[in-house]
Amino acid sequence: MLVAAAVCPCPPLLVPEVAAGAAPELDSLRTACADAVGVLAAARPDRLVVVGPARRPGRGVFPPGAAGSFRGYGVEVDVTLGEPQGAEPAEERGAESSSGGDALLPAASVPLPPSLAVAAWLLRGWRAAPVEGLGVGEELEQQRCALAGRAVADAAPRVALLVMGDGSACRSVKAPGYLDERAGPFDAAVAEALAAADAAALEGLDPELAHALQAAGRAPWQVLAGAARGTAPTGELLYDAAPYGVGYFVATWT
């Protein structure tokens, strides 16, 4: 059962070494993310599952202790997803047979995708519960996202989610996707849904519009929506800005 969730963006620039001289520009975002992770720890979960967008081969389930790196960004920063555990691996729990489809196939033999590597950096020092990762394809259909979320929530009595994903990348002329007038209303709807813990609104996000706006968080947010079915959390929006023309949100559901 889902007992708490936190939503954070996943730009590698969150890691100060990657941002280098621009690191102070995102200090308030890092603080909000740290506060959200603190809320997860306070919920005392049995298991923490990190969900983030991933391209092949980074899709699937990553066990506790899975490794990632930011060396591709020119810095010697390595991370692990929590600490290795003696629990049975995802393959033996039948994750691959879940109705979430290939979103839940084991992926332990590959490095963490960037979104989960950022999450691992946010979770450095985490000791509250075993941590698993789930990399989902950005094109995963709404229904399959919801089914994957339901499977995650049913995996333990007290499950917490750390949901990684950015909003639209089209909020300004200097944004990665240039300016798109639809980006502001799209991100406003996401912020409103996160603030209200409105799972139905997240589940209803249009995948085609999200793709056009380069909103990488759409699928992970819809996994959250599926996990939250049957619960009535209270939402709090901790951060909502687009410092580089990309929508970044931090929120908690408890």
mmCIF file of C-alpha atoms in Angstrom:
data_model
loop_
_atom_site.group_PDB
_atom_site.id
_atom_site.type_symbol
_atom_site.label_atom_id
_atom_site.label_comp_id
_atom_site.label_asym_id
_atom_site.label_seq_id
_atom_site.Cartn_x
_atom_site.Cartn_y
_atom_site.Cartn_z
ATOM 1 C CA MET A 1 0.000 0.000 0.000
ATOM 2 C CA LEU A 2 1.222 3.480 -0.826
ATOM 3 C CA VAL A 3 1.874 5.464 2.361
ATOM 4 C CA ALA A 4 3.826 8.421 0.949
ATOM 5 C CA ALA A 5 5.173 9.792 -2.295
ATOM 6 C CA ALA A 6 7.538 12.536 -3.331
ATOM 7 C CA VAL A 7 7.827 14.030 -6.796
ATOM 8 C CA CYS A 8 11.138 15.571 -7.889
ATOM 9 C CA PRO A 9 12.641 16.629 -11.209
ATOM 10 C CA CYS A 10 15.625 14.789 -12.594
ATOM 11 C CA PRO A 11 18.059 17.154 -14.342
ATOM 12 C CA PRO A 12 21.671 16.049 -13.794
ATOM 13 C CA LEU A 13 22.313 19.718 -12.906
ATOM 14 C CA LEU A 14 20.878 18.895 -9.484
ATOM 15 C CA VAL A 15 24.271 17.343 -8.760
ATOM 16 C CA PRO A 16 26.501 20.320 -7.875
ATOM 17 C CA GLU A 17 29.583 18.796 -9.469
ATOM 18 C CA VAL A 18 27.718 18.524 -12.768
ATOM 19 C CA ALA A 19 26.352 22.074 -12.520
ATOM 20 C CA ALA A 20 29.812 23.409 -11.567
ATOM 21 C CA GLY A 21 29.729 27.221 -11.493
ATOM 22 C CA ALA A 22 25.969 27.297 -12.038
ATOM 23 C CA ALA A 23 25.287 25.118 -8.984
ATOM 24 C CA PRO A 24 23.935 27.946 -6.744
ATOM 25 C CA GLU A 25 21.160 28.621 -9.262
ATOM 26 C CA LEU A 26 19.390 25.424 -8.176
ATOM 27 C CA ASP A 27 20.041 25.596 -4.428
ATOM 28 C CA SER A 28 16.365 26.242 -3.645
ATOM 29 C CA LEU A 29 15.379 23.258 -5.786
ATOM 30 C CA ARG A 30 17.875 21.012 -3.997
ATOM 31 C CA THR A 31 16.500 22.155 -0.649
ATOM 32 C CA ALA A 32 12.943 21.357 -1.726
ATOM 33 C CA CYS A 33 14.027 17.900 -2.916
ATOM 34 C CA ALA A 34 15.784 17.222 0.384
ATOM 35 C CA ASP A 35 12.649 18.238 2.269
ATOM 36 C CA ALA A 36 10.557 15.876 0.121
ATOM 37 C CA VAL A 37 12.928 12.968 0.768
ATOM 38 C CA GLY A 38 12.656 13.745 4.481
ATOM 39 C CA VAL A 39 8.887 13.343 4.245
ATOM 40 C CA LEU A 40 9.383 9.878 2.753
ATOM 41 C CA ALA A 41 11.671 8.847 5.599
ATOM 42 C CA ALA A 42 9.165 10.135 8.164
ATOM 43 C CA ALA A 43 6.501 7.833 6.662
ATOM 44 C CA ARG A 44 8.559 4.816 7.821
ATOM 45 C CA PRO A 45 8.043 2.707 4.688
ATOM 46 C CA ASP A 46 8.910 -0.960 4.355
ATOM 47 C CA ARG A 47 10.144 -0.275 0.843
ATOM 48 C CA LEU A 48 11.039 2.773 -1.222
ATOM 49 C CA VAL A 49 10.606 2.533 -4.976
ATOM 50 C CA VAL A 50 12.135 5.177 -7.217
ATOM 51 C CA VAL A 51 10.360 5.642 -10.542
ATOM 52 C CA GLY A 52 11.844 7.610 -13.409
ATOM 53 C CA PRO A 53 11.845 7.888 -17.197
ATOM 54 C CA ALA A 54 14.323 5.681 -19.014
ATOM 55 C CA ARG A 55 15.386 4.778 -22.483
ATOM 56 C CA ARG A 56 16.524 1.294 -23.417
ATOM 57 C CA PRO A 57 18.411 -0.479 -21.937
ATOM 58 C CA GLY A 58 17.652 1.348 -18.688
ATOM 59 C CA ARG A 59 14.054 0.189 -18.373
ATOM 60 C CA GLY A 60 12.932 -2.272 -15.748
ATOM 61 C CA VAL A 61 13.562 -3.050 -12.106
ATOM 62 C CA PHE A 62 16.829 -2.132 -10.388
ATOM 63 C CA PRO A 63 17.617 -3.826 -7.057
ATOM 64 C CA PRO A 64 18.965 -2.175 -3.915
ATOM 65 C CA GLY A 65 22.562 -1.151 -4.437
ATOM 66 C CA ALA A 66 22.283 -0.763 -8.223
ATOM 67 C CA ALA A 67 25.023 1.555 -9.462
ATOM 68 C CA GLY A 68 25.015 4.676 -11.592
ATOM 69 C CA SER A 69 27.465 7.389 -12.501
ATOM 70 C CA PHE A 70 27.783 10.965 -13.702
ATOM 71 C CA ARG A 71 31.142 10.340 -15.356
ATOM 72 C CA GLY A 72 29.458 10.860 -18.716
ATOM 73 C CA TYR A 73 29.057 14.498 -17.669
ATOM 74 C CA GLY A 74 32.757 14.862 -17.013
ATOM 75 C CA VAL A 75 32.722 14.465 -13.228
ATOM 76 C CA GLU A 76 33.890 11.573 -11.081
ATOM 77 C CA VAL A 77 30.658 11.089 -9.157
ATOM 78 C CA ASP A 78 29.331 7.560 -8.660
ATOM 79 C CA VAL A 79 26.104 6.644 -6.875
ATOM 80 C CA THR A 80 24.231 3.586 -5.689
ATOM 81 C CA LEU A 81 20.524 3.141 -5.158
ATOM 82 C CA GLY A 82 20.532 2.721 -1.401
ATOM 83 C CA GLU A 83 22.503 -0.197 0.000
ATOM 84 C CA PRO A 84 22.623 -3.785 -1.339
ATOM 85 C CA GLN A 85 20.206 -6.046 0.474
ATOM 86 C CA GLY A 86 20.005 -9.782 1.003
ATOM 87 C CA ALA A 87 16.415 -9.876 -0.231
ATOM 88 C CA GLU A 88 15.470 -12.071 -3.158
ATOM 89 C CA PRO A 89 16.034 -10.434 -6.541
ATOM 90 C CA ALA A 90 13.296 -8.948 -8.667
ATOM 91 C CA GLU A 91 13.521 -11.846 -11.111
ATOM 92 C CA GLU A 92 12.420 -14.300 -8.415
ATOM 93 C CA ARG A 93 9.491 -12.141 -7.349
ATOM 94 C CA GLY A 94 7.976 -12.545 -10.814
ATOM 95 C CA ALA A 95 8.183 -8.859 -11.652
ATOM 96 C CA GLU A 96 8.483 -9.696 -15.321
ATOM 97 C CA SER A 97 5.021 -11.283 -15.325
ATOM 98 C CA SER A 98 3.326 -8.180 -13.964
ATOM 99 C CA SER A 99 0.639 -6.509 -16.022
ATOM 100 C CA GLY A 100 2.993 -3.541 -16.226
ATOM 101 C CA GLY A 101 4.691 -5.392 -19.079
ATOM 102 C CA ASP A 102 8.260 -4.554 -20.003
ATOM 103 C CA ALA A 103 8.201 -1.650 -17.550
ATOM 104 C CA LEU A 104 8.861 -4.191 -14.803
ATOM 105 C CA LEU A 105 11.451 -6.433 -16.445
ATOM 106 C CA PRO A 106 14.649 -6.853 -14.390
ATOM 107 C CA ALA A 107 17.394 -4.448 -15.466
ATOM 108 C CA ALA A 108 20.023 -5.110 -12.834
ATOM 109 C CA SER A 109 22.795 -5.781 -15.358
ATOM 110 C CA VAL A 110 22.812 -2.217 -16.748
ATOM 111 C CA PRO A 111 23.733 1.092 -15.083
ATOM 112 C CA LEU A 112 21.039 3.275 -13.595
ATOM 113 C CA PRO A 113 19.429 5.557 -16.180
ATOM 114 C CA PRO A 114 20.068 9.271 -15.586
ATOM 115 C CA SER A 115 16.748 9.864 -13.819
ATOM 116 C CA LEU A 116 17.420 7.112 -11.283
ATOM 117 C CA ALA A 117 21.043 8.190 -10.890
ATOM 118 C CA VAL A 118 19.804 11.655 -9.876
ATOM 119 C CA ALA A 119 17.420 9.972 -7.434
ATOM 120 C CA ALA A 120 20.282 7.924 -6.008
ATOM 121 C CA TRP A 121 22.198 11.170 -5.458
ATOM 122 C CA LEU A 122 19.187 12.676 -3.653
ATOM 123 C CA LEU A 123 18.984 9.535 -1.490
ATOM 124 C CA ARG A 124 22.639 9.448 -0.457
ATOM 125 C CA GLY A 125 22.712 8.449 3.194
ATOM 126 C CA TRP A 126 19.194 6.963 3.042
ATOM 127 C CA ARG A 127 18.777 4.170 5.585
ATOM 128 C CA ALA A 128 15.028 4.184 6.227
ATOM 129 C CA ALA A 129 14.111 1.191 4.017
ATOM 130 C CA PRO A 130 15.374 -0.919 1.100
ATOM 131 C CA VAL A 131 15.355 0.985 -2.192
ATOM 132 C CA GLU A 132 14.421 -0.313 -5.611
ATOM 133 C CA GLY A 133 14.366 1.519 -8.925
ATOM 134 C CA LEU A 134 11.901 1.307 -11.794
ATOM 135 C CA GLY A 135 12.812 2.818 -15.144
ATOM 136 C CA VAL A 136 9.771 3.288 -17.366
ATOM 137 C CA GLY A 137 9.646 4.082 -21.060
ATOM 138 C CA GLU A 138 8.571 7.631 -21.755
ATOM 139 C CA GLU A 139 6.037 6.334 -24.296
ATOM 140 C CA LEU A 140 4.402 3.827 -21.913
ATOM 141 C CA GLU A 141 0.632 3.959 -22.321
ATOM 142 C CA GLN A 142 -1.533 5.464 -19.577
ATOM 143 C CA GLN A 143 -3.202 2.178 -18.662
ATOM 144 C CA ARG A 144 0.079 0.316 -18.402
ATOM 145 C CA CYS A 145 1.538 3.101 -16.253
ATOM 146 C CA ALA A 146 -1.409 2.765 -13.884
ATOM 147 C CA LEU A 147 -1.078 -1.030 -13.776
ATOM 148 C CA ALA A 148 2.631 -0.763 -13.045
ATOM 149 C CA GLY A 149 1.872 1.655 -10.216
ATOM 150 C CA ARG A 150 -0.706 -0.673 -8.776
ATOM 151 C CA ALA A 151 1.795 -3.549 -8.830
ATOM 152 C CA VAL A 152 4.384 -1.409 -7.047
ATOM 153 C CA ALA A 153 1.919 -0.332 -4.356
ATOM 154 C CA ASP A 154 0.839 -3.910 -3.733
ATOM 155 C CA ALA A 155 4.405 -5.189 -3.315
ATOM 156 C CA ALA A 156 4.702 -4.407 0.429
ATOM 157 C CA PRO A 157 2.498 -3.296 3.333
ATOM 158 C CA ARG A 158 4.042 0.201 3.437
ATOM 159 C CA VAL A 159 5.428 1.467 0.134
ATOM 160 C CA ALA A 160 6.834 4.928 -0.523
ATOM 161 C CA LEU A 161 7.524 6.317 -3.976
ATOM 162 C CA LEU A 162 10.120 8.807 -5.144
ATOM 163 C CA VAL A 163 8.852 9.859 -8.569
ATOM 164 C CA MET A 164 11.373 11.531 -10.843
ATOM 165 C CA GLY A 165 10.395 13.525 -13.907
ATOM 166 C CA ASP A 166 10.487 16.936 -15.527
ATOM 167 C CA GLY A 167 7.643 18.989 -16.903
ATOM 168 C CA SER A 168 7.560 20.556 -20.339
ATOM 169 C CA ALA A 169 10.833 21.612 -21.916
ATOM 170 C CA CYS A 170 9.171 24.377 -23.946
ATOM 171 C CA ARG A 171 8.583 27.204 -21.483
ATOM 172 C CA SER A 172 10.849 29.815 -23.140
ATOM 173 C CA VAL A 173 12.693 30.561 -26.361
ATOM 174 C CA LYS A 174 15.901 29.320 -24.689
ATOM 175 C CA ALA A 175 14.309 26.071 -23.524
ATOM 176 C CA PRO A 176 15.528 22.781 -25.032
ATOM 177 C CA GLY A 177 12.292 22.510 -27.035
ATOM 178 C CA TYR A 178 11.942 26.246 -27.751
ATOM 179 C CA LEU A 179 8.776 28.120 -26.773
ATOM 180 C CA ASP A 180 5.424 26.378 -27.107
ATOM 181 C CA GLU A 181 2.346 28.252 -25.908
ATOM 182 C CA ARG A 182 0.812 24.994 -24.689
ATOM 183 C CA ALA A 183 3.641 24.409 -22.224
ATOM 184 C CA GLY A 184 2.506 26.880 -19.564
ATOM 185 C CA PRO A 185 -1.057 25.529 -19.287
ATOM 186 C CA PHE A 186 0.224 21.937 -19.326
ATOM 187 C CA ASP A 187 2.649 22.559 -16.476
ATOM 188 C CA ALA A 188 0.035 24.534 -14.549
ATOM 189 C CA ALA A 189 -2.312 21.541 -14.741
ATOM 190 C CA VAL A 190 0.457 19.239 -13.490
ATOM 191 C CA ALA A 191 1.281 21.577 -10.603
ATOM 192 C CA GLU A 192 -2.379 21.779 -9.637
ATOM 193 C CA ALA A 193 -2.745 17.985 -9.708
ATOM 194 C CA LEU A 194 0.386 17.498 -7.597
ATOM 195 C CA ALA A 195 -0.698 20.111 -5.064
ATOM 196 C CA ALA A 196 -4.138 18.518 -4.714
ATOM 197 C CA ALA A 197 -2.862 14.907 -4.811
ATOM 198 C CA ASP A 198 -5.278 14.442 -7.701
ATOM 199 C CA ALA A 199 -4.411 11.019 -9.108
ATOM 200 C CA ALA A 200 -7.224 11.145 -11.646
ATOM 201 C CA ALA A 201 -5.886 14.383 -13.118
ATOM 202 C CA LEU A 202 -2.397 12.909 -13.459
ATOM 203 C CA GLU A 203 -3.762 9.754 -14.993
ATOM 204 C CA GLY A 204 -5.648 11.872 -17.510
ATOM 205 C CA LEU A 205 -2.587 13.703 -18.869
ATOM 206 C CA ASP A 206 -2.421 13.444 -22.661
ATOM 207 C CA PRO A 207 0.625 11.346 -23.674
ATOM 208 C CA GLU A 208 0.793 12.901 -27.146
ATOM 209 C CA LEU A 209 0.773 16.440 -25.788
ATOM 210 C CA ALA A 210 3.336 15.505 -23.146
ATOM 211 C CA HIS A 211 5.580 14.041 -25.837
ATOM 212 C CA ALA A 212 5.232 17.145 -28.005
ATOM 213 C CA LEU A 213 6.208 19.312 -25.023
ATOM 214 C CA GLN A 214 9.090 16.976 -24.063
ATOM 215 C CA ALA A 215 7.570 16.429 -20.609
ATOM 216 C CA ALA A 216 9.557 13.398 -19.487
ATOM 217 C CA GLY A 217 7.662 13.094 -16.210
ATOM 218 C CA ARG A 218 4.335 12.083 -17.737
ATOM 219 C CA ALA A 219 4.780 8.298 -17.489
ATOM 220 C CA PRO A 220 6.287 8.295 -13.956
ATOM 221 C CA TRP A 221 3.504 10.621 -12.754
ATOM 222 C CA GLN A 222 0.934 8.210 -14.149
ATOM 223 C CA VAL A 223 2.673 5.335 -12.347
ATOM 224 C CA LEU A 224 2.161 7.391 -9.185
ATOM 225 C CA ALA A 225 -1.495 7.851 -10.095
ATOM 226 C CA GLY A 226 -1.949 4.099 -10.362
ATOM 227 C CA ALA A 227 -0.158 3.482 -7.073
ATOM 228 C CA ALA A 228 -2.387 6.010 -5.305
ATOM 229 C CA ARG A 229 -5.655 4.396 -6.345
ATOM 230 C CA GLY A 230 -7.736 3.546 -3.311
ATOM 231 C CA THR A 231 -5.926 6.037 -1.087
ATOM 232 C CA ALA A 232 -6.728 9.631 -0.183
ATOM 233 C CA PRO A 233 -3.415 11.431 0.297
ATOM 234 C CA THR A 234 -2.883 15.085 1.078
ATOM 235 C CA GLY A 235 -0.691 16.919 -1.389
ATOM 236 C CA GLU A 236 1.791 19.738 -0.894
ATOM 237 C CA LEU A 237 3.615 21.552 -3.688
ATOM 238 C CA LEU A 238 7.083 22.582 -2.503
ATOM 239 C CA TYR A 239 8.538 23.936 -5.736
ATOM 240 C CA ASP A 240 7.167 25.030 -9.112
ATOM 241 C CA ALA A 241 9.464 26.922 -11.487
ATOM 242 C CA ALA A 242 11.112 26.729 -14.900
ATOM 243 C CA PRO A 243 14.616 28.131 -14.365
ATOM 244 C CA TYR A 244 15.932 26.899 -17.713
ATOM 245 C CA GLY A 245 12.669 26.856 -19.623
ATOM 246 C CA VAL A 246 11.900 23.385 -18.236
ATOM 247 C CA GLY A 247 9.130 22.829 -15.713
ATOM 248 C CA TYR A 248 10.458 21.504 -12.403
ATOM 249 C CA PHE A 249 8.109 20.405 -9.608
ATOM 250 C CA VAL A 250 8.664 19.115 -6.103
ATOM 251 C CA ALA A 251 5.654 17.776 -4.241
ATOM 252 C CA THR A 252 4.727 15.350 -1.487
ATOM 253 C CA TRP A 253 1.691 13.114 -1.019
ATOM 254 C CA THR A 254 1.077 11.795 2.477
#
